[in-house]
Coordinates of C-alpha atoms in Angstrom, one line a residue:
Chain K
M184 CA -48.8 -35.7 20.3
T185 CA -49.2 -38.1 23.1
A186 CA -46.6 -40.5 21.4
T187 CA -44.0 -37.8 20.9
V188 CA -44.3 -36.5 24.4
T189 CA -44.0 -40.0 25.4
L190 CA -40.9 -40.7 23.5
A191 CA -39.5 -37.6 24.4
F192 CA -39.5 -38.6 28.2
N193 CA -38.6 -41.9 27.6
L194 CA -35.4 -40.4 26.2
F195 CA -35.2 -38.1 29.0
L196 CA -35.4 -40.8 31.6
R197 CA -33.1 -42.8 30.0
Q198 CA -30.4 -40.1 29.6
R199 CA -30.7 -39.2 33.2
R200 CA -29.7 -42.9 34.0
R201 CA -26.7 -42.7 32.3
I202 CA -23.7 -42.0 34.6
A203 CA -22.0 -39.9 32.1
F204 CA -25.0 -37.5 32.6
W205 CA -24.4 -37.0 36.1
V206 CA -20.3 -36.9 36.2
L207 CA -20.5 -34.5 33.1
A208 CA -23.2 -32.2 34.8
A209 CA -21.1 -32.2 37.9
V210 CA -18.0 -31.3 36.5
C211 CA -19.3 -28.8 33.8
L212 CA -21.4 -27.3 37.0
G213 CA -18.2 -26.9 39.0
L214 CA -16.0 -25.4 36.0
T215 CA -18.9 -23.1 35.2
V216 CA -20.4 -21.8 38.3
L217 CA -17.5 -22.3 41.1
P218 CA -14.9 -19.9 39.5
F219 CA -18.0 -17.3 38.5
V220 CA -19.0 -17.3 42.0
F221 CA -15.5 -17.2 43.5
V222 CA -15.0 -14.0 41.3
L223 CA -18.1 -12.5 42.1
I224 CA -17.2 -13.1 45.7
Q225 CA -13.9 -11.9 46.0
R226 CA -13.6 -9.2 43.2
T227 CA -17.1 -7.8 42.7
D228 CA -16.1 -4.1 44.4
A229 CA -12.8 -3.8 42.5
L230 CA -14.6 -4.8 39.3
R231 CA -17.4 -2.3 40.3
E232 CA -14.8 0.5 40.5
E233 CA -13.4 -0.5 37.2
G234 CA -16.6 -0.6 35.4
M235 CA -16.1 -4.0 34.6
T236 CA -19.2 -5.9 36.1
A237 CA -21.0 -6.2 32.8
E238 CA -18.0 -8.2 31.5
L239 CA -18.1 -10.5 34.3
A240 CA -22.2 -11.0 33.9
V241 CA -21.2 -11.7 30.1
S242 CA -18.6 -14.2 31.0
G243 CA -20.7 -16.1 33.3
C244 CA -23.7 -16.4 31.0
G245 CA -21.2 -17.2 28.0
Q246 CA -19.5 -20.0 30.4
A247 CA -23.1 -21.6 31.1
A248 CA -24.0 -21.8 27.5
V249 CA -20.6 -22.9 26.0
F250 CA -20.4 -26.0 28.7
A251 CA -24.1 -26.6 28.1
L252 CA -23.3 -26.8 24.3
L253 CA -20.3 -29.0 24.8
L254 CA -22.5 -31.5 26.9
A255 CA -25.3 -31.1 24.5
V256 CA -23.2 -32.7 21.5
G257 CA -22.0 -35.6 23.7
L258 CA -25.3 -36.6 25.5
C259 CA -27.6 -36.3 22.1
Q260 CA -25.1 -37.9 19.6
G261 CA -26.2 -41.3 20.2
S262 CA -30.0 -40.6 20.7
V263 CA -31.3 -41.9 17.3
S264 CA -28.4 -43.8 16.2
Q265 CA -28.3 -46.2 19.5
D266 CA -32.1 -47.0 18.8
L267 CA -31.3 -47.9 15.4
T268 CA -27.9 -49.9 15.7
R269 CA -29.5 -51.9 18.5
S270 CA -33.1 -52.2 16.7
T271 CA -34.6 -50.9 19.9
V272 CA -36.5 -48.6 17.4
H273 CA -38.5 -51.7 15.8
L274 CA -40.5 -52.1 19.4
V275 CA -41.5 -48.5 18.9
L276 CA -42.4 -48.2 15.2
A277 CA -44.3 -51.7 15.3
R278 CA -46.5 -49.7 17.7
P279 CA -49.2 -47.1 16.4
V280 CA -46.4 -44.9 16.2
S281 CA -45.6 -42.9 12.7
R282 CA -42.1 -41.9 12.1
K283 CA -42.7 -38.6 12.2
Q284 CA -43.9 -39.0 16.0
Y285 CA -40.8 -41.0 16.9
M286 CA -38.2 -38.3 15.2
A287 CA -40.3 -35.7 16.8
G288 CA -39.9 -37.1 20.2
M289 CA -36.3 -37.8 19.6
F290 CA -35.8 -34.2 19.1
L291 CA -37.9 -33.0 22.1
G292 CA -36.4 -35.4 24.1
S293 CA -32.7 -34.4 23.3
V294 CA -33.8 -30.7 23.8
M295 CA -35.4 -31.5 27.1
T296 CA -31.9 -33.2 28.2
S297 CA -29.6 -30.4 26.9
V298 CA -31.9 -27.7 28.2
S299 CA -32.4 -29.1 31.6
L300 CA -28.4 -29.1 31.7
Y301 CA -28.2 -25.6 30.5
A302 CA -30.9 -24.6 32.9
S303 CA -29.1 -25.7 36.0
F304 CA -25.8 -23.8 35.1
G305 CA -27.9 -20.7 34.1
L306 CA -29.9 -21.0 37.3
A307 CA -26.4 -21.4 39.2
C308 CA -25.1 -18.2 37.5
F309 CA -28.3 -16.4 38.1
L310 CA -28.4 -17.2 41.6
G311 CA -24.6 -15.9 41.9
M312 CA -25.3 -12.7 40.2
A313 CA -28.5 -12.4 42.4
A314 CA -26.4 -12.7 45.5
A315 CA -23.5 -10.2 44.5
L316 CA -24.2 -8.3 41.2
R317 CA -27.8 -7.0 41.1
E318 CA -27.2 -4.2 38.6
H319 CA -27.2 -6.8 35.7
L320 CA -30.0 -9.3 36.9
P321 CA -32.7 -8.4 34.4
E322 CA -30.2 -8.3 31.2
A323 CA -28.5 -11.2 32.5
M324 CA -32.0 -13.2 32.6
L325 CA -32.7 -12.0 29.1
S326 CA -29.3 -13.0 27.8
L327 CA -29.4 -16.3 29.4
I328 CA -33.0 -16.9 27.7
I329 CA -31.5 -16.1 24.3
L330 CA -28.4 -18.4 24.9
S331 CA -30.6 -21.4 24.9
I332 CA -31.3 -21.0 21.4
P333 CA -27.8 -22.1 20.0
V334 CA -28.2 -24.9 22.7
I335 CA -31.5 -26.2 21.5
L336 CA -29.9 -25.3 17.6
L337 CA -27.0 -27.6 18.2
T338 CA -28.9 -30.4 20.2
L339 CA -31.5 -30.3 17.0
L340 CA -28.3 -30.5 14.5
V341 CA -26.7 -33.5 16.3
T342 CA -30.0 -35.3 16.6
L343 CA -30.6 -35.3 13.1
L344 CA -27.1 -36.3 12.3
S345 CA -27.6 -39.3 14.8
A346 CA -30.5 -40.6 12.7
W347 CA -28.1 -40.9 9.6
M348 CA -24.9 -42.0 10.7
P349 CA -23.1 -43.6 13.5
G350 CA -22.9 -41.5 17.0
S351 CA -19.4 -40.9 16.9
V352 CA -19.3 -39.3 13.4
A353 CA -22.4 -37.3 14.3
G354 CA -20.6 -36.0 17.6
I355 CA -17.5 -35.1 15.7
I356 CA -19.4 -33.1 13.3
G357 CA -21.3 -31.7 15.8
Y358 CA -18.3 -30.5 17.9
T359 CA -16.8 -29.1 14.5
S360 CA -19.9 -27.2 14.2
F361 CA -19.7 -26.0 17.5
V362 CA -16.0 -24.5 17.2
F363 CA -16.5 -23.2 13.5
G364 CA -20.0 -21.6 14.6
L365 CA -17.9 -19.7 17.6
L366 CA -15.1 -18.9 15.3
S367 CA -17.1 -18.0 12.0
G368 CA -17.1 -14.3 12.4
A369 CA -13.4 -14.2 13.4
L370 CA -12.6 -16.3 10.4
E371 CA -14.1 -14.4 8.3
R372 CA -12.5 -11.5 9.2
V373 CA -8.9 -13.1 9.1
A374 CA -9.9 -14.6 5.5
S375 CA -10.9 -11.3 4.0
G376 CA -7.8 -9.8 5.3
L377 CA -5.7 -12.3 3.5
H378 CA -7.5 -12.5 0.2
P379 CA -10.8 -11.5 -1.1
F380 CA -11.3 -14.9 -2.3
W381 CA -10.5 -16.5 0.8
G382 CA -13.0 -14.0 2.6
T383 CA -15.8 -14.8 -0.1
L384 CA -15.1 -18.6 0.5
I385 CA -15.7 -18.5 4.4
R386 CA -18.6 -16.0 4.0
G387 CA -20.1 -18.6 1.6
A388 CA -19.3 -21.4 4.4
N389 CA -20.9 -19.3 7.0
L390 CA -24.3 -19.6 5.4
L391 CA -24.3 -23.0 6.8
S392 CA -22.5 -22.2 10.1
L393 CA -24.7 -22.2 13.1
R394 CA -23.0 -18.6 13.7
L395 CA -23.1 -19.2 17.4
D396 CA -20.4 -15.9 17.8
R397 CA -23.3 -13.5 16.8
V398 CA -25.7 -14.7 19.2
F399 CA -23.2 -14.7 21.9
G400 CA -22.2 -11.2 20.8
M401 CA -26.0 -10.0 20.9
A402 CA -26.4 -11.6 24.5
G403 CA -23.2 -9.7 25.5
A404 CA -24.4 -6.6 23.9
I405 CA -28.0 -6.6 26.0
I406 CA -25.8 -7.0 29.1
R407 CA -23.8 -4.0 28.6
G408 CA -26.8 -2.2 27.7
E409 CA -25.7 -1.6 23.9
S410 CA -28.1 -1.8 20.9
A411 CA -28.4 -5.2 19.8
S412 CA -29.8 -6.7 16.4
W413 CA -32.1 -9.5 16.8
W414 CA -31.4 -10.8 13.4
P415 CA -28.9 -13.6 14.8
M416 CA -31.8 -14.8 17.3
A417 CA -34.2 -14.9 14.0
W418 CA -31.3 -16.9 12.0
E419 CA -30.7 -19.4 14.7
V420 CA -34.8 -19.9 15.2
G421 CA -35.0 -20.3 11.5
Y422 CA -32.3 -22.9 11.3
A423 CA -33.5 -24.7 14.1
L424 CA -36.9 -24.9 12.5
V425 CA -35.5 -26.0 9.0
I426 CA -33.6 -29.0 10.8
L427 CA -36.6 -29.8 12.9
V428 CA -39.0 -30.1 9.8
A429 CA -36.3 -31.8 7.4
G430 CA -35.3 -34.1 10.4
V431 CA -39.0 -35.2 10.7
M432 CA -39.6 -35.3 7.0
L433 CA -36.5 -37.0 6.0
F434 CA -36.8 -39.8 8.6
E435 CA -39.9 -40.9 7.0
R436 CA -37.8 -42.5 4.3
R437 CA -35.2 -44.1 6.4
K438 CA -34.7 -47.5 6.4
V439 CA -34.7 -48.8 10.0
Chain E
M2 CA -65.9 -67.5 5.5
R3 CA -62.8 -67.1 7.7
E4 CA -61.3 -63.4 8.5
V5 CA -58.3 -62.6 7.2
A6 CA -55.6 -61.5 9.8
V7 CA -52.5 -60.8 7.5
R8 CA -52.6 -60.8 4.0
A9 CA -49.7 -60.6 1.5
E10 CA -50.5 -60.1 -2.4
N11 CA -47.3 -60.4 -4.5
L12 CA -45.3 -59.0 -1.8
G13 CA -41.3 -58.4 -2.6
M14 CA -38.4 -56.8 -1.0
R15 CA -35.2 -56.5 -2.9
Y16 CA -32.0 -55.3 -1.2
G17 CA -29.8 -53.8 -4.2
K18 CA -30.1 -56.1 -6.9
K19 CA -30.9 -59.1 -4.5
W20 CA -34.7 -60.0 -4.1
A21 CA -34.9 -61.4 -0.2
L22 CA -38.5 -61.8 -0.8
T23 CA -40.3 -62.7 -3.9
H24 CA -43.9 -62.9 -5.1
L25 CA -45.2 -63.9 -1.8
D26 CA -49.3 -64.6 -1.7
L27 CA -50.2 -65.3 1.6
E28 CA -53.6 -65.3 3.9
V29 CA -53.4 -66.1 7.5
Y30 CA -56.8 -66.3 9.4
R31 CA -58.0 -64.9 12.7
G32 CA -57.9 -67.5 15.2
E33 CA -55.0 -70.1 14.1
V34 CA -51.3 -70.3 15.0
F35 CA -49.3 -70.0 11.9
G36 CA -45.9 -71.2 11.7
F37 CA -43.5 -69.6 9.4
L38 CA -40.2 -71.6 8.8
G39 CA -37.2 -71.3 6.7
P40 CA -33.7 -71.8 6.6
N41 CA -31.4 -69.1 7.4
G42 CA -31.7 -66.1 4.8
A43 CA -35.0 -67.5 3.5
G44 CA -36.8 -64.1 4.0
K45 CA -38.6 -65.0 7.3
T46 CA -37.4 -61.5 9.2
T47 CA -37.5 -59.6 6.2
T48 CA -41.3 -60.7 5.8
L49 CA -42.1 -59.9 9.5
K50 CA -40.6 -56.6 9.2
L51 CA -42.9 -55.8 5.9
F52 CA -46.1 -57.1 8.0
T53 CA -45.1 -54.9 11.0
G54 CA -44.5 -52.0 8.6
L55 CA -40.9 -51.5 9.5
M56 CA -39.9 -51.7 5.9
R57 CA -41.6 -50.5 2.7
P58 CA -42.1 -53.4 0.2
S59 CA -40.5 -53.2 -3.2
S60 CA -43.4 -54.7 -4.8
G61 CA -47.0 -55.6 -3.8
R62 CA -48.6 -55.0 -0.3
S63 CA -49.7 -56.3 2.8
S64 CA -52.4 -55.9 5.2
I65 CA -53.4 -56.4 8.8
F66 CA -57.2 -56.9 9.3
G67 CA -57.7 -55.3 5.9
E68 CA -55.5 -51.9 6.6
D69 CA -52.4 -51.6 5.1
S70 CA -49.4 -52.6 7.2
L71 CA -47.5 -49.6 6.5
D72 CA -50.0 -47.2 8.2
P73 CA -49.4 -47.1 11.6
V74 CA -53.1 -47.2 12.6
S75 CA -52.9 -50.9 11.6
H76 CA -50.3 -51.4 14.4
R77 CA -53.0 -51.2 16.9
H78 CA -53.7 -54.9 16.0
I79 CA -50.4 -56.4 16.6
G80 CA -48.0 -57.3 19.0
Y81 CA -44.4 -57.8 17.9
A82 CA -41.6 -59.8 19.6
P83 CA -38.5 -60.0 17.7
E84 CA -35.7 -62.2 17.7
D85 CA -32.9 -61.3 20.0
P86 CA -34.5 -58.2 21.3
F87 CA -32.8 -55.1 22.4
L88 CA -34.8 -53.4 25.1
Y89 CA -33.8 -50.3 26.9
D90 CA -31.7 -51.9 29.4
S91 CA -31.3 -49.1 31.8
L92 CA -35.3 -49.4 32.5
T93 CA -36.8 -51.6 34.8
P94 CA -39.7 -54.0 33.1
D95 CA -42.1 -52.1 34.8
E96 CA -41.0 -48.9 33.2
L97 CA -40.3 -50.4 29.9
L98 CA -44.0 -51.9 29.8
S99 CA -45.6 -48.8 31.0
F100 CA -43.8 -46.7 28.2
Y101 CA -45.0 -49.5 25.7
C102 CA -48.5 -48.9 26.9
R103 CA -48.5 -45.5 26.6
L104 CA -47.6 -45.8 22.9
Q105 CA -50.0 -48.3 22.4
G106 CA -52.5 -45.8 23.7
I107 CA -53.9 -47.8 26.5
P108 CA -55.7 -45.7 29.0
E109 CA -54.0 -44.7 32.2
G110 CA -56.3 -46.4 34.5
Q111 CA -55.5 -49.8 32.9
R112 CA -51.7 -49.7 32.5
E113 CA -50.9 -50.9 35.9
A114 CA -53.1 -54.0 35.5
E115 CA -51.9 -54.8 32.1
V116 CA -48.2 -54.5 32.9
T117 CA -48.9 -57.2 35.7
W118 CA -50.7 -59.1 33.6
A119 CA -48.1 -59.4 30.8
L120 CA -45.3 -59.8 33.4
A121 CA -47.2 -62.7 35.1
S122 CA -48.0 -64.4 31.8
V123 CA -44.3 -64.9 31.1
G124 CA -43.3 -65.5 34.9
L125 CA -41.2 -62.1 35.2
T126 CA -43.4 -60.7 38.2
E127 CA -40.9 -61.0 40.7
V128 CA -38.0 -59.0 38.8
R129 CA -40.5 -56.1 37.4
H130 CA -38.3 -53.8 39.6
L131 CA -34.7 -54.6 38.6
R132 CA -32.9 -53.1 35.9
I133 CA -33.3 -55.1 32.3
K134 CA -29.3 -54.9 32.1
A135 CA -29.0 -57.7 34.9
F136 CA -31.4 -59.8 32.8
S137 CA -30.4 -63.2 31.0
K138 CA -30.8 -63.7 27.4
G139 CA -33.9 -65.9 28.2
M140 CA -35.2 -63.2 30.5
K141 CA -34.9 -60.8 27.8
G142 CA -36.8 -62.9 25.3
R143 CA -39.7 -63.5 27.8
L144 CA -39.6 -59.6 28.4
A145 CA -40.2 -59.2 24.5
V146 CA -43.1 -61.5 24.6
A147 CA -44.7 -59.6 27.7
Q148 CA -44.4 -56.3 25.7
A149 CA -46.0 -57.9 22.8
L150 CA -49.0 -58.9 24.6
L151 CA -49.7 -55.5 25.8
G152 CA -53.1 -54.3 25.0
R153 CA -53.9 -57.9 24.0
P154 CA -53.7 -57.3 20.4
P155 CA -55.5 -59.8 18.2
L156 CA -52.6 -60.3 16.2
L157 CA -49.1 -61.3 17.8
F158 CA -46.0 -61.8 15.5
L159 CA -43.5 -63.9 17.5
D160 CA -40.1 -64.3 16.2
E161 CA -37.9 -67.2 17.8
P162 CA -39.9 -66.8 21.1
T163 CA -38.6 -70.2 22.5
S164 CA -35.1 -69.5 21.3
G165 CA -32.6 -69.4 24.4
Q166 CA -35.2 -70.5 26.9
D167 CA -35.1 -73.3 29.5
P168 CA -37.5 -76.2 28.9
L169 CA -40.0 -74.9 31.7
A170 CA -40.2 -71.2 29.9
R171 CA -40.5 -72.9 26.4
M172 CA -43.4 -75.1 27.7
A173 CA -44.7 -71.8 29.1
I174 CA -44.5 -70.2 25.9
R175 CA -46.3 -72.7 24.2
D176 CA -49.3 -72.8 26.6
L177 CA -49.4 -69.0 26.3
I178 CA -49.6 -69.3 22.2
L179 CA -52.3 -71.9 22.4
W180 CA -54.1 -70.0 25.4
Y181 CA -54.0 -67.0 22.9
R182 CA -55.4 -68.8 20.0
D183 CA -58.4 -70.4 22.3
N184 CA -59.1 -66.7 23.3
G185 CA -59.6 -65.6 19.9
G186 CA -56.4 -64.5 19.1
T187 CA -53.9 -65.0 15.9
V188 CA -50.3 -65.9 16.5
F189 CA -47.8 -65.5 13.4
L190 CA -44.9 -67.8 14.7
S191 CA -41.4 -68.0 13.0
S192 CA -39.1 -70.7 14.6
H193 CA -36.4 -72.6 14.0
I194 CA -37.6 -74.9 16.7
L195 CA -39.5 -77.2 14.6
T196 CA -41.0 -79.4 17.4
D197 CA -42.4 -76.5 19.0
V198 CA -44.0 -75.3 15.7
E199 CA -45.2 -78.9 15.4
R200 CA -47.1 -78.8 18.7
V201 CA -48.9 -75.5 18.6
C202 CA -49.3 -74.6 14.6
D203 CA -52.5 -75.1 13.0
R204 CA -50.9 -74.4 9.4
V205 CA -47.4 -73.7 8.5
A206 CA -45.5 -72.1 5.2
I207 CA -42.0 -73.1 4.5
M208 CA -39.9 -70.7 2.9
N209 CA -36.6 -70.9 1.1
R210 CA -34.5 -68.3 -0.8
G211 CA -37.2 -65.6 -0.7
R212 CA -39.8 -67.8 -1.7
L213 CA -43.0 -69.6 -0.5
V214 CA -42.3 -73.6 -1.0
R215 CA -44.8 -75.2 1.2
L216 CA -48.4 -74.0 2.8
G217 CA -50.8 -76.0 4.5
S218 CA -51.4 -77.9 7.7
V219 CA -48.5 -80.5 9.1
E220 CA -51.1 -83.4 8.3
E221 CA -51.9 -82.0 4.7
L222 CA -48.1 -81.4 4.0
G223 CA -47.3 -85.2 5.2
A224 CA -50.6 -87.0 4.3
G225 CA -50.2 -90.6 3.4
A226 CA -46.6 -91.1 4.1
E227 CA -46.4 -92.5 7.2
K228 CA -43.6 -95.0 8.6
L229 CA -44.3 -98.4 10.5
T230 CA -41.5 -99.6 12.9
V231 CA -41.9 -103.4 13.1
E232 CA -40.4 -105.0 16.3
A233 CA -40.3 -108.6 15.8
D234 CA -38.1 -111.9 15.6
P235 CA -37.6 -113.1 13.1
I236 CA -38.3 -111.2 10.3
P237 CA -39.2 -113.5 7.7
P238 CA -37.7 -113.1 4.2
S239 CA -40.9 -113.8 2.9
F240 CA -42.5 -110.8 4.6
L241 CA -40.1 -108.5 3.1
E242 CA -40.8 -110.0 -0.4
E243 CA -44.4 -109.2 0.1
L244 CA -43.7 -105.7 1.3
S245 CA -41.3 -105.3 -1.9
R246 CA -44.4 -106.7 -4.0
R247 CA -46.7 -104.2 -2.7
G248 CA -44.3 -101.2 -3.5
K249 CA -43.0 -100.5 0.0
G250 CA -39.7 -99.3 0.9
Y251 CA -37.6 -101.0 4.1
R252 CA -34.8 -100.9 5.9
P253 CA -33.6 -103.2 8.8
V254 CA -33.4 -101.3 12.3
F255 CA -32.5 -102.7 15.5
G256 CA -34.8 -105.3 16.7
G257 CA -36.9 -105.3 13.5
V258 CA -37.4 -103.3 10.1
E259 CA -38.8 -99.8 9.3
V260 CA -41.6 -99.8 6.4
D261 CA -42.4 -96.4 4.5
G262 CA -45.4 -95.5 3.0
V263 CA -48.0 -97.4 5.5
G264 CA -51.4 -96.3 5.8
R265 CA -53.0 -96.8 9.1
E266 CA -55.5 -99.2 7.6
E267 CA -52.9 -101.7 6.3
V268 CA -51.4 -102.2 9.9
P269 CA -53.7 -105.2 11.2
E270 CA -53.0 -106.8 7.9
L271 CA -48.8 -106.6 8.3
A272 CA -49.5 -107.9 11.8
R273 CA -51.3 -110.8 10.7
M274 CA -49.0 -111.5 8.0
L275 CA -45.7 -112.0 10.4
V276 CA -47.7 -114.0 13.0
E277 CA -48.7 -116.3 10.2
R278 CA -45.4 -116.4 9.3
G279 CA -44.2 -117.7 12.6
S280 CA -42.8 -114.4 14.0
R281 CA -43.1 -113.2 17.2
L282 CA -44.7 -109.8 17.3
Y283 CA -43.0 -107.4 20.1
G284 CA -44.5 -104.3 18.8
L285 CA -45.9 -101.9 15.8
H286 CA -45.0 -98.3 16.0
L287 CA -46.8 -95.8 13.3
R288 CA -45.7 -92.2 13.1
G289 CA -46.3 -89.6 10.4
R290 CA -43.4 -88.2 8.9
G291 CA -42.1 -85.2 11.2
L292 CA -42.2 -81.3 10.2
E293 CA -38.3 -81.5 10.3
E294 CA -38.4 -84.2 7.6
L295 CA -40.9 -82.0 5.8
F296 CA -39.1 -78.9 6.0
V297 CA -35.6 -80.8 4.9
E298 CA -37.6 -82.3 1.9
A299 CA -39.1 -79.2 0.9
V300 CA -35.8 -77.0 1.2
E301 CA -33.9 -79.8 -0.5
S302 CA -36.2 -80.4 -3.7
D303 CA -36.1 -76.6 -3.8
G304 CA -32.7 -77.0 -4.9
D305 CA -30.9 -76.3 -1.7
S306 CA -29.4 -79.1 0.5
H307 CA -27.6 -76.7 3.0
A308 CA -30.8 -75.9 5.0
G309 CA -29.1 -73.7 7.9
L310 CA -30.7 -75.0 10.7

């Protein structure tokens, strides 16, 4: 356990030393929070009259999660693959550290990196809402917590991939999973409309999809005060656990 | 009976259809400096990776102080400095070594002292707060040695530790290896720099094409095969005839003659023969075969004349 946490903090420290970390974080924070706060300040009264404040809160939370997801793929795609290609893993595994501990440490470090970014985006959105949109604050808080699950899931997936392929390939698959995960529901509806065969095909493919759309829909429903099923979150958590266990077990047989 | 630090039993490693290492049986004892030599592709790095548990063998097994080397618990006993080490270059030596101290399980109260000692041992104290990315190849090599020293494990695996080092650093690393041995440590040294191996190793193993072809001390491997360089003027033909009669090979060199296969006890008699024949004797230099000659002979006799030194 100690070795796992040590490895995680080491990865987190190294990520924070990357200039790309701070540049991307600053850019995404600006893109996420500044427009949101600007709209909050300028348009809250008008939106309140139109009954659209919940939509504003939904968009704020959604933006924070989407930008965190984008960053998670970019930052974590090389977490293990760089250790393997540069052979830095040798100096770790030549110590009393098992492969399971190593891989668990990489997972934890990657999650710490992406969640810390997401937390900063989410906190900024939350503070903006606390200042100008208090009526949705508890629901927004819950939604932000729920939306951290897809961020963690995608981070775990990309970290797992980076243990078995070059970082760039892991990144491409990660971004594809991100896009397909957001569009999976819409694709299913469009495909079913075209032909039952295509609908079945996409439904089958969606069994492997991250189904990010359903979690985003769930978070939106909570902010709007609508009834929401917790199944999408259970799916995401289950998926994350499968990736975690598979990643740790498979790395046991990995040549380094 | 000497304690075995490293043991290989029928150890083999196959990459696809090609065996990189076959039937290695080897014992390295506690308290010795063991040289591990071989041309490129001889299987040295593969062997080191098997001993350090980085790879699973295709056949046989290896152990460290009796514990299977695949078991991470056995890694408590070892320090490993690879050739061309890649270190986390966004960190400073202080941060890097503290990280490895934690992985090694060194208690928090001892970490600072351990890091300071390891850095001082390789002469990197003054740069302990600089980022590693600014380091030269030689400094990175020394830092790799420093991380291997953390926790003062009883067994060090050093892969080309003096490669890329300036003469002073090479000397310091050689002294460090000898100091380690004198303090009860065992050092498994893989190197291409045969003069270093010759100076510090108690025993050597020579590998070629994945097989062990020689094993023993430098003296054992080269026993009874010394060369005598005779500086004299003139070299009487009767002296050369006497050498031929005794079955000694010889060749003229500048200022004299070099004679093969001369035992130490024969030297006074050869000197007397020269003087009796009216020759002026300026010098006699007896030397054993160097490790380099042993190495080339071992590799060539194994059927490979292209030792990749």
